[in-house]
């Protein structure tokens, strides 16, 4: 296939037959977040490269290997956002939202870009739904954020996943842990990959998320972070767990969850698929990042959040065969022949649309037979045929395409009358579904 009619590797088109699924999972996401007090934030697709270098961290895979970075025509280095947190934090700082009443809770559903190795569930352009809560330090905030994700999954009837929970401590206890990691990995320098050897001095924790099988095997036996937590971090982590237990949100403690981004402190978590075909796939993850706002030049603002992968959530829902509401069907298709009938069809279709109904009509001038074939393909529930005779008698036949039943209708108050038929039908179908 010629290059110009092929999407770039790692990107995918969301076609009309699929877009309602995205709309549904994003709508439920934003509605769930709203119930927890989050309001949507929209930030630019690209930011100054330095924001991600400073925010996400210079030794992470994301910054070292996966960013789409380029110079714009003004010579500035800009980067397509690889994730949502840094941009949301930058925007809240820039617009003074963190000096206001805290916590400041923002959420978003948008595309991100990572030059990742494309495979099932891993794209170079992906959609994330994220929430960020700025200015809340106690364990109640961590528990609430995790509860939000659990509530979202429940609203989608998304089952068969687990929440893996960990704490990676504060800078004080992390320092002791990093020394222990450095000691351990120094004994394996000959076996580690080149990138991990570089990470050894700067940030040995990043070796823990290296995708090389050799590094992963060595990392599997490394010291675990929870053995190094200070008293405050331990108490905080226990507080989070106690609240989650009280809310009956089951979590699995996994001291190997350290997350791949540098901004995290204390609580970290991942939502992992347990479906046989997707076992181990991260549907999302997040945690606390108490130092990020300061790192970006703001005041100390303990914060936290999570990001979910919308494509992965859809993969999981499809695999589960969870119910995804079908898009609104075309309620009525108005076939027409002749100029006057076309005008009348246009008037009727517009009246119906003003009533909030999905109405379509022939706009191609093709034969009535071809028009009916098209209506069938659209899945139009009703059809109405307008020709010379119908205009003269002000009467036409309304056909239910599912039952095949036909009834005569007058054209004069058709929009009103059809509205009643349609809403009665919708009510009956709702009752039947119950
Ligand atoms: P992350 O774990 O890097 O965290 O990404 C969050 C989720 O986005 C992943 O668990 C995965 O479901 C999805 N995802 C990431 N990369 C890809 C990809 N290449 N293709 C498809 N899906 C992908 C973050 O990005 C943090 N900003 C989350 C966060 C928000 N932490 C605190 N607040």
Short mmCIF file of C-alpha atoms and ligand atoms in Angstrom, two decimals:
data_model
loop_
_atom_site.label_atom_id
_atom_site.label_comp_id
_atom_site.label_asym_id
_atom_site.label_seq_id
_atom_site.Cartn_x
_atom_site.Cartn_y
_atom_site.Cartn_z
CA UNK A 1 0.00 0.00 0.00
CA UNK A 2 1.39 3.48 -0.79
CA UNK A 3 2.82 5.22 2.26
CA UNK A 4 0.45 8.20 2.18
CA UNK A 5 -2.63 6.02 2.63
CA UNK A 6 -1.18 4.11 5.56
CA UNK A 7 -1.25 5.33 9.17
CA UNK A 8 2.17 5.81 10.80
CA UNK A 9 3.44 2.71 12.65
CA UNK A 10 2.09 2.52 16.18
CA UNK A 11 -0.88 4.79 15.48
CA UNK A 12 -4.43 3.65 14.84
CA UNK A 13 -7.59 5.08 13.40
CA UNK A 14 -10.77 4.98 15.44
CA UNK A 15 -13.36 4.29 12.78
CA UNK A 16 -17.05 5.30 12.95
CA UNK A 17 -18.00 1.72 13.91
CA UNK A 18 -15.80 1.93 17.01
CA UNK A 19 -15.82 5.56 18.09
CA UNK A 20 -18.94 5.15 20.27
CA UNK A 21 -16.93 2.75 22.44
CA UNK A 22 -14.29 5.41 23.08
CA UNK A 23 -17.01 7.99 23.72
CA UNK A 24 -18.65 5.67 26.24
CA UNK A 25 -15.54 4.81 28.28
CA UNK A 26 -14.41 8.44 28.26
CA UNK A 27 -17.85 9.74 29.22
CA UNK A 28 -18.15 7.30 32.15
CA UNK A 29 -14.61 8.23 33.19
CA UNK A 30 -15.31 11.96 33.30
CA UNK A 31 -18.67 11.41 35.01
CA UNK A 32 -17.12 9.20 37.69
CA UNK A 33 -14.34 11.72 38.25
CA UNK A 34 -16.93 14.51 38.49
CA UNK A 35 -18.66 12.65 41.33
CA UNK A 36 -15.35 12.72 43.21
CA UNK A 37 -14.99 16.47 42.63
CA UNK A 38 -12.72 16.47 39.57
CA UNK A 39 -13.11 18.98 36.74
CA UNK A 40 -11.74 18.52 33.28
CA UNK A 41 -8.54 20.27 32.25
CA UNK A 42 -7.35 20.51 28.63
CA UNK A 43 -3.69 21.21 28.08
CA UNK A 44 -1.60 21.50 24.91
CA UNK A 45 -0.44 18.41 23.06
CA UNK A 46 3.13 19.72 23.20
CA UNK A 47 5.13 21.35 25.94
CA UNK A 48 8.68 22.58 26.44
CA UNK A 49 10.88 19.46 26.45
CA UNK A 50 12.39 20.52 29.76
CA UNK A 51 9.03 20.07 31.51
CA UNK A 52 9.13 16.32 30.90
CA UNK A 53 12.88 16.05 31.50
CA UNK A 54 12.45 17.71 34.90
CA UNK A 55 9.02 16.29 35.73
CA UNK A 56 9.09 12.72 34.45
CA UNK A 57 12.84 12.37 35.02
CA UNK A 58 15.95 12.25 32.83
CA UNK A 59 16.80 8.60 33.59
CA UNK A 60 13.37 7.16 32.74
CA UNK A 61 12.70 5.12 29.59
CA UNK A 62 10.04 7.66 28.68
CA UNK A 63 12.50 10.56 28.57
CA UNK A 64 15.56 8.64 27.40
CA UNK A 65 13.96 6.61 24.63
CA UNK A 66 10.33 7.38 23.99
CA UNK A 67 9.72 11.10 23.54
CA UNK A 68 8.69 12.72 20.28
CA UNK A 69 10.94 15.76 20.57
CA UNK A 70 11.59 18.30 17.83
CA UNK A 71 12.64 21.88 17.29
CA UNK A 72 9.86 24.19 16.15
CA UNK A 73 10.47 26.88 13.56
CA UNK A 74 11.44 29.30 16.34
CA UNK A 75 14.23 26.95 17.45
CA UNK A 76 12.48 25.81 20.67
CA UNK A 77 12.76 22.19 21.73
CA UNK A 78 9.21 20.93 22.21
CA UNK A 79 7.87 17.45 22.98
CA UNK A 80 4.55 15.76 22.32
CA UNK A 81 3.19 14.88 25.77
CA UNK A 82 4.18 11.31 26.70
CA UNK A 83 1.80 11.43 29.69
CA UNK A 84 -0.66 13.81 31.34
CA UNK A 85 0.65 14.62 34.81
CA UNK A 86 3.46 17.04 33.97
CA UNK A 87 1.28 19.17 31.67
CA UNK A 88 -1.60 19.27 34.17
CA UNK A 89 0.81 20.29 36.94
CA UNK A 90 2.40 22.97 34.75
CA UNK A 91 -1.01 24.40 33.80
CA UNK A 92 -2.24 24.50 37.41
CA UNK A 93 0.95 26.25 38.49
CA UNK A 94 0.90 28.73 35.60
CA UNK A 95 -2.71 29.74 36.27
CA UNK A 96 -2.37 30.01 40.03
CA UNK A 97 -4.74 27.12 40.74
CA UNK A 98 -2.47 25.76 43.45
CA UNK A 99 -2.59 28.89 45.58
CA UNK A 100 -6.36 28.60 45.81
CA UNK A 101 -8.51 26.31 47.89
CA UNK A 102 -6.75 22.95 47.95
CA UNK A 103 -7.04 20.19 47.01
CA UNK A 104 -7.30 21.15 43.38
CA UNK A 105 -8.71 18.17 41.49
CA UNK A 106 -8.39 17.95 37.72
CA UNK A 107 -9.02 15.18 35.22
CA UNK A 108 -8.46 14.66 31.50
CA UNK A 109 -8.98 12.21 28.67
CA UNK A 110 -6.62 12.81 25.78
CA UNK A 111 -3.95 11.41 23.47
CA UNK A 112 -0.34 10.91 24.50
CA UNK A 113 2.70 9.98 22.45
CA UNK A 114 5.50 7.55 23.20
CA UNK A 115 8.00 6.11 20.78
CA UNK A 116 7.35 2.67 22.25
CA UNK A 117 7.72 -0.72 20.57
CA UNK A 118 4.26 -1.22 19.02
CA UNK A 119 2.47 -4.42 20.03
CA UNK A 120 -0.97 -5.44 21.30
CA UNK A 121 -2.02 -2.73 23.76
CA UNK A 122 1.10 -0.66 23.16
CA UNK A 123 0.88 2.21 20.70
CA UNK A 124 2.87 5.28 19.79
CA UNK A 125 -0.28 7.35 20.08
CA UNK A 126 -2.54 6.21 22.90
CA UNK A 127 -5.43 7.67 24.86
CA UNK A 128 -5.22 8.19 28.57
CA UNK A 129 -7.78 9.08 31.19
CA UNK A 130 -6.09 10.63 34.18
CA UNK A 131 -6.91 12.37 37.43
CA UNK A 132 -4.58 14.61 39.44
CA UNK A 133 -5.27 15.78 42.99
CA UNK A 134 -2.96 18.61 44.04
CA UNK A 135 -2.49 19.56 47.69
CA UNK A 136 -3.56 16.57 49.81
CA UNK A 137 -1.00 14.71 51.91
CA UNK A 138 -2.91 12.30 54.21
CA UNK A 139 -3.67 8.65 53.37
CA UNK A 140 -7.33 9.56 52.80
CA UNK A 141 -6.34 11.17 49.51
CA UNK A 142 -4.56 8.04 48.29
CA UNK A 143 -7.50 5.86 49.26
CA UNK A 144 -9.95 8.22 47.53
CA UNK A 145 -7.98 8.23 44.28
CA UNK A 146 -7.83 4.43 44.23
CA UNK A 147 -11.53 4.29 45.10
CA UNK A 148 -12.22 6.53 42.10
CA UNK A 149 -10.54 4.07 39.74
CA UNK A 150 -12.35 1.13 41.35
CA UNK A 151 -15.67 2.97 41.02
CA UNK A 152 -14.93 3.68 37.36
CA UNK A 153 -14.18 0.02 36.65
CA UNK A 154 -17.36 -0.97 38.44
CA UNK A 155 -19.43 1.55 36.42
CA UNK A 156 -18.05 -0.08 33.25
CA UNK A 157 -18.75 -3.60 34.64
CA UNK A 158 -15.00 -4.15 34.27
CA UNK A 159 -14.08 -7.13 36.43
CA UNK A 160 -11.11 -9.55 36.48
CA UNK A 161 -8.42 -7.07 37.42
CA UNK A 162 -6.36 -6.58 40.54
CA UNK A 163 -4.98 -3.52 42.26
CA UNK A 164 -1.30 -3.89 43.08
CA UNK A 165 -0.22 -1.55 45.83
CA UNK A 166 3.15 -0.47 47.15
CA UNK A 167 4.95 2.39 48.84
CA UNK A 168 8.31 3.61 47.54
CA UNK A 169 8.92 5.98 50.44
CA UNK A 170 10.00 9.60 50.69
CA UNK A 171 13.36 11.09 49.59
CA UNK A 172 14.83 10.36 53.04
CA UNK A 173 14.15 6.62 53.14
CA UNK A 174 14.59 6.33 49.38
CA UNK A 175 18.19 7.43 49.78
CA UNK A 176 18.96 4.44 51.99
CA UNK A 177 17.14 2.15 49.58
CA UNK A 178 19.00 3.54 46.57
CA UNK A 179 22.32 2.86 48.32
CA UNK A 180 21.24 -0.75 48.91
CA UNK A 181 20.21 -1.07 45.25
CA UNK A 182 23.47 0.43 44.07
CA UNK A 183 25.42 -2.05 46.21
CA UNK A 184 23.41 -4.93 44.81
CA UNK A 185 23.56 -3.94 41.14
CA UNK A 186 27.26 -3.05 41.33
CA UNK A 187 27.84 -6.78 41.79
CA UNK A 188 26.17 -7.34 38.38
CA UNK A 189 27.62 -4.54 36.27
CA UNK A 190 29.03 -6.99 33.72
CA UNK A 191 25.57 -8.44 33.04
CA UNK A 192 23.44 -5.25 33.00
CA UNK A 193 22.61 -3.54 29.69
CA UNK A 194 24.42 -0.31 28.73
CA UNK A 195 21.50 1.94 29.76
CA UNK A 196 21.23 0.26 33.17
CA UNK A 197 24.96 0.61 33.75
CA UNK A 198 24.49 4.34 33.18
CA UNK A 199 21.49 4.34 35.55
CA UNK A 200 23.48 2.64 38.28
CA UNK A 201 25.05 5.88 39.48
CA UNK A 202 22.24 8.35 38.73
CA UNK A 203 19.11 6.37 39.58
CA UNK A 204 19.43 2.63 40.23
CA UNK A 205 15.67 2.36 40.81
CA UNK A 206 15.10 2.77 37.08
CA UNK A 207 16.97 -0.53 36.51
CA UNK A 208 13.91 -2.17 38.09
CA UNK A 209 11.76 -1.30 35.10
CA UNK A 210 14.25 -2.17 32.36
CA UNK A 211 12.58 -4.35 29.73
CA UNK A 212 15.73 -6.39 28.96
CA UNK A 213 15.16 -9.98 30.20
CA UNK A 214 18.67 -10.21 31.70
CA UNK A 215 18.27 -6.97 33.68
CA UNK A 216 14.76 -8.06 34.73
CA UNK A 217 16.11 -11.37 36.07
CA UNK A 218 18.79 -9.60 38.09
CA UNK A 219 16.27 -7.00 39.30
CA UNK A 220 13.93 -9.76 40.51
CA UNK A 221 16.39 -10.61 43.31
CA UNK A 222 17.23 -7.02 44.29
CA UNK A 223 16.41 -5.53 47.72
CA UNK A 224 12.77 -4.51 48.11
CA UNK A 225 11.78 -0.96 48.89
CA UNK A 226 9.28 -1.67 51.69
CA UNK A 227 12.13 -3.03 53.84
CA UNK A 228 13.61 0.49 53.85
CA UNK A 229 10.54 2.66 54.60
CA UNK A 230 10.95 5.19 57.43
CA UNK A 231 8.43 5.33 60.28
CA UNK A 232 6.35 8.13 58.71
CA UNK A 233 6.15 6.41 55.32
CA UNK A 234 5.24 3.09 56.95
CA UNK A 235 2.45 4.75 58.96
CA UNK A 236 1.19 6.56 55.86
CA UNK A 237 1.14 3.32 53.88
CA UNK A 238 -0.68 1.51 56.66
CA UNK A 239 -3.22 4.34 56.78
CA UNK A 240 -3.90 3.94 53.07
CA UNK A 241 -4.39 0.20 53.42
CA UNK A 242 -6.70 0.57 56.43
CA UNK A 243 -8.96 2.98 54.54
CA UNK A 244 -9.05 0.74 51.47
CA UNK A 245 -10.01 -2.18 53.70
CA UNK A 246 -12.77 -0.07 55.27
CA UNK A 247 -14.07 0.76 51.79
CA UNK A 248 -13.84 -2.94 50.86
CA UNK A 249 -11.48 -2.29 47.98
CA UNK A 250 -9.21 -5.33 47.77
CA UNK A 251 -5.56 -4.71 46.95
CA UNK A 252 -2.58 -6.99 46.57
CA UNK A 253 0.65 -5.73 48.11
CA UNK A 254 3.44 -5.97 45.56
CA UNK A 255 6.77 -4.51 46.71
CA UNK A 256 8.08 -4.82 43.13
CA UNK A 257 5.75 -2.12 41.80
CA UNK A 258 7.99 0.94 41.55
CA UNK A 259 6.48 2.66 38.44
CA UNK A 260 8.58 3.90 35.55
CA UNK A 261 8.44 7.64 36.18
CA UNK A 262 10.70 9.55 38.57
CA UNK A 263 8.17 11.80 40.25
CA UNK A 264 6.60 9.18 42.50
CA UNK A 265 6.91 9.16 46.29
CA UNK A 266 5.20 6.92 48.84
CA UNK A 267 2.04 5.19 47.54
CA UNK A 268 2.20 3.68 44.04
CA UNK A 269 -0.28 1.32 42.44
CA UNK A 270 -1.19 -0.42 39.22
CA UNK A 271 -4.42 -1.84 37.87
CA UNK A 272 -3.54 -5.14 36.25
CA UNK A 273 -5.68 -7.33 33.98
CA UNK A 274 -6.32 -10.87 35.19
CA UNK A 275 -8.06 -12.08 32.06
CA UNK A 276 -6.18 -15.13 30.72
CA UNK A 277 -5.49 -13.47 27.36
CA UNK A 278 -4.39 -10.17 28.92
CA UNK A 279 -2.86 -11.40 32.21
CA UNK A 280 -0.36 -8.89 33.52
CA UNK A 281 -1.34 -6.06 31.18
CA UNK A 282 -1.35 -2.74 33.07
CA UNK A 283 -4.72 -1.08 32.54
CA UNK A 284 -3.33 1.91 34.38
CA UNK A 285 -1.24 3.08 37.24
CA UNK A 286 -0.47 5.99 39.43
CA UNK A 287 0.62 7.19 42.78
CA UNK A 288 1.72 10.04 44.94
CA UNK A 289 4.19 12.66 43.70
CA UNK A 290 4.76 14.92 46.67
CA UNK A 291 7.89 16.56 45.22
CA UNK A 292 6.82 17.28 41.63
CA UNK A 293 5.42 20.79 42.07
CA UNK A 294 8.55 21.86 43.95
CA UNK A 295 10.73 20.22 41.28
CA UNK A 296 8.95 22.43 38.74
CA UNK A 297 9.60 25.56 40.83
CA UNK A 298 6.41 25.77 42.92
CA UNK A 299 5.67 25.49 46.63
CA UNK A 300 5.66 22.15 48.44
CA UNK A 301 2.36 20.59 47.30
CA UNK A 302 1.78 16.93 48.13
CA UNK A 303 -0.16 15.50 45.21
CA UNK A 304 -1.19 12.27 43.53
CA UNK A 305 -3.15 10.78 40.68
CA UNK A 306 -3.38 8.01 38.14
CA UNK A 307 -3.48 7.44 34.39
CA UNK A 308 -5.38 4.67 32.63
CA UNK A 309 -4.90 3.39 29.10
CA UNK A 310 -8.23 3.75 27.29
CA UNK A 311 -7.25 1.33 24.48
CA UNK A 312 -6.31 -1.29 27.08
CA UNK A 313 -9.56 -0.77 28.96
CA UNK A 314 -11.46 -1.32 25.72
CA UNK A 315 -9.41 -4.46 24.97
CA UNK A 316 -10.28 -5.76 28.43
CA UNK A 317 -13.98 -4.90 28.10
CA UNK A 318 -14.19 -6.57 24.67
CA UNK A 319 -12.45 -9.66 25.97
CA UNK A 320 -14.90 -9.74 28.90
CA UNK A 321 -17.79 -9.16 26.51
CA UNK A 322 -18.93 -6.45 28.91
CA UNK A 323 -21.93 -4.46 27.71
CA UNK A 324 -20.98 -1.36 25.72
CA UNK A 325 -24.07 0.70 24.81
CA UNK A 326 -24.72 0.77 21.07
CA UNK A 327 -24.71 4.18 19.38
CA UNK A 328 -28.07 5.93 18.94
CA UNK A 329 -29.63 4.34 15.86
CA UNK A 330 -31.04 6.26 12.93
CA UNK A 331 -34.68 6.62 14.01
CA UNK A 332 -36.08 7.35 10.60
CA UNK A 333 -34.94 7.51 7.02
CA UNK A 334 -37.03 9.59 4.61
CA UNK A 335 -36.83 8.26 1.08
CA UNK A 336 -37.95 10.75 -1.55
CA UNK A 337 -38.47 11.07 -5.28
CA UNK A 338 -38.90 14.37 -7.14
CA UNK A 339 -37.96 17.91 -6.30
CA UNK A 340 -41.01 18.75 -4.19
CA UNK A 341 -40.71 15.54 -2.20
CA UNK A 342 -37.05 16.34 -1.55
CA UNK A 343 -38.01 19.77 -0.17
CA UNK A 344 -40.74 18.24 2.05
CA UNK A 345 -38.31 15.53 3.22
CA UNK A 346 -35.75 18.20 4.14
CA UNK A 347 -38.38 20.10 6.16
CA UNK A 348 -39.60 16.97 7.93
CA UNK A 349 -36.10 15.71 8.68
CA UNK A 350 -35.19 19.05 10.24
CA UNK A 351 -38.36 19.13 12.36
CA UNK A 352 -37.55 15.62 13.60
CA UNK A 353 -33.98 16.61 14.43
CA UNK A 354 -35.29 19.59 16.39
CA UNK A 355 -37.30 17.04 18.41
CA UNK A 356 -33.97 15.41 19.26
CA UNK A 357 -34.34 12.47 16.88
CA UNK A 358 -31.79 11.08 14.48
CA UNK A 359 -33.35 11.53 11.05
CA UNK A 360 -31.77 11.01 7.67
CA UNK A 361 -33.04 11.43 4.14
CA UNK A 362 -31.84 10.74 0.65
CA UNK A 363 -29.49 13.50 -0.52
CA UNK A 364 -28.07 11.66 -3.52
CA UNK A 365 -31.07 11.54 -5.89
CA UNK A 366 -30.78 7.79 -6.46
CA UNK A 367 -33.58 5.33 -7.14
CA UNK A 368 -36.11 4.50 -4.41
CA UNK A 369 -34.89 0.90 -4.41
CA UNK A 370 -31.29 2.03 -3.80
CA UNK A 371 -32.53 4.44 -1.11
CA UNK A 372 -34.29 1.62 0.76
CA UNK A 373 -31.21 -0.57 0.50
CA UNK A 374 -29.16 2.25 2.05
CA UNK A 375 -31.73 2.74 4.85
CA UNK A 376 -31.47 -0.94 5.63
CA UNK A 377 -27.69 -0.77 5.73
CA UNK A 378 -27.85 2.22 8.08
CA UNK A 379 -30.05 0.21 10.39
CA UNK A 380 -32.78 2.86 10.22
CA UNK A 381 -35.62 1.74 12.48
CA UNK A 382 -38.38 3.42 10.42
CA UNK A 383 -38.70 4.58 6.84
CA UNK A 384 -41.09 7.01 5.24
CA UNK A 385 -41.40 7.27 1.46
CA UNK A 386 -42.35 10.63 -0.07
CA UNK A 387 -43.39 11.01 -3.72
CA UNK A 388 -45.90 13.01 -5.71
CA UNK A 389 -48.91 11.06 -4.39
CA UNK A 390 -47.90 11.47 -0.74
CA UNK A 391 -47.50 15.22 -1.19
CA UNK A 392 -50.94 15.50 -2.77
CA UNK A 393 -52.73 13.43 -0.12
CA UNK A 394 -50.58 14.71 2.81
CA UNK A 395 -50.40 11.11 3.84
CA UNK A 396 -47.58 8.56 3.69
CA UNK A 397 -46.78 5.08 4.98
CA UNK A 398 -44.47 4.71 7.94
CA UNK A 399 -42.67 1.37 7.94
CA UNK A 400 -41.11 -0.28 10.98
CA UNK A 401 -38.06 -1.93 9.48
CA UNK A 402 -37.74 -4.42 12.33
CA UNK A 403 -41.32 -5.77 12.49
CA UNK A 404 -42.20 -4.95 8.88
CA UNK A 405 -45.44 -3.32 10.10
CA UNK A 406 -46.69 -0.31 8.11
CA UNK A 407 -49.13 2.38 9.13
CA UNK A 408 -50.54 5.40 7.35
CA UNK A 409 -49.50 8.76 8.84
CA UNK A 410 -50.46 12.32 7.99
CA UNK A 411 -47.59 14.58 7.07
CA UNK A 412 -49.01 17.71 8.70
CA UNK A 413 -48.14 16.91 12.31
CA UNK A 414 -45.69 14.16 11.47
CA UNK A 415 -42.74 15.27 13.61
CA UNK A 416 -44.92 15.40 16.74
CA UNK A 417 -46.63 12.13 15.99
CA UNK A 418 -43.41 10.32 15.15
CA UNK A 419 -41.77 11.70 18.30
CA UNK A 420 -44.51 10.03 20.36
CA UNK A 421 -44.11 6.73 18.49
CA UNK A 422 -40.35 6.83 18.97
CA UNK A 423 -40.31 7.62 22.65
CA UNK A 424 -43.03 5.02 23.37
CA UNK A 425 -40.93 2.43 21.57
CA UNK A 426 -37.81 3.44 23.52
CA UNK A 427 -39.76 3.07 26.79
CA UNK A 428 -41.06 -0.37 25.81
CA UNK A 429 -37.57 -1.52 24.87
CA UNK A 430 -36.18 -0.24 28.14
CA UNK A 431 -38.87 -2.14 30.09
CA UNK A 432 -38.18 -5.30 28.07
CA UNK A 433 -34.46 -4.98 28.77
CA UNK A 434 -35.19 -4.78 32.51
P1 LIG B 1 2.02 5.22 33.03
O1 LIG B 1 1.99 3.96 33.85
O2 LIG B 1 3.26 5.52 32.29
O3 LIG B 1 1.65 6.41 34.02
O4 LIG B 1 0.82 5.18 32.02
C1 LIG B 1 -0.49 4.99 32.48
C2 LIG B 1 -1.20 3.95 31.63
O5 LIG B 1 -1.26 4.41 30.29
C3 LIG B 1 -0.51 2.59 31.51
O6 LIG B 1 -0.78 1.77 32.62
C4 LIG B 1 -1.12 2.05 30.24
O7 LIG B 1 -2.41 1.50 30.51
C5 LIG B 1 -1.28 3.31 29.41
N1 LIG B 1 -0.16 3.42 28.46
C6 LIG B 1 1.07 3.92 28.68
N2 LIG B 1 1.83 3.85 27.56
C7 LIG B 1 1.05 3.29 26.62
C8 LIG B 1 1.24 2.94 25.25
N3 LIG B 1 2.39 3.16 24.62
N4 LIG B 1 0.20 2.37 24.58
C9 LIG B 1 -0.98 2.15 25.19
N5 LIG B 1 -1.22 2.46 26.48
C10 LIG B 1 -0.22 3.01 27.19
C11 LIG B 1 1.52 7.70 33.63
O8 LIG B 1 1.52 8.07 32.49
C12 LIG B 1 1.26 8.65 34.78
N6 LIG B 1 1.15 10.01 34.24
C13 LIG B 1 0.05 8.26 35.56
C14 LIG B 1 -0.20 9.17 36.71
C15 LIG B 1 -1.05 10.21 36.74
N7 LIG B 1 0.43 9.12 37.86
C16 LIG B 1 0.00 10.10 38.65
N8 LIG B 1 -0.90 10.78 37.96
#
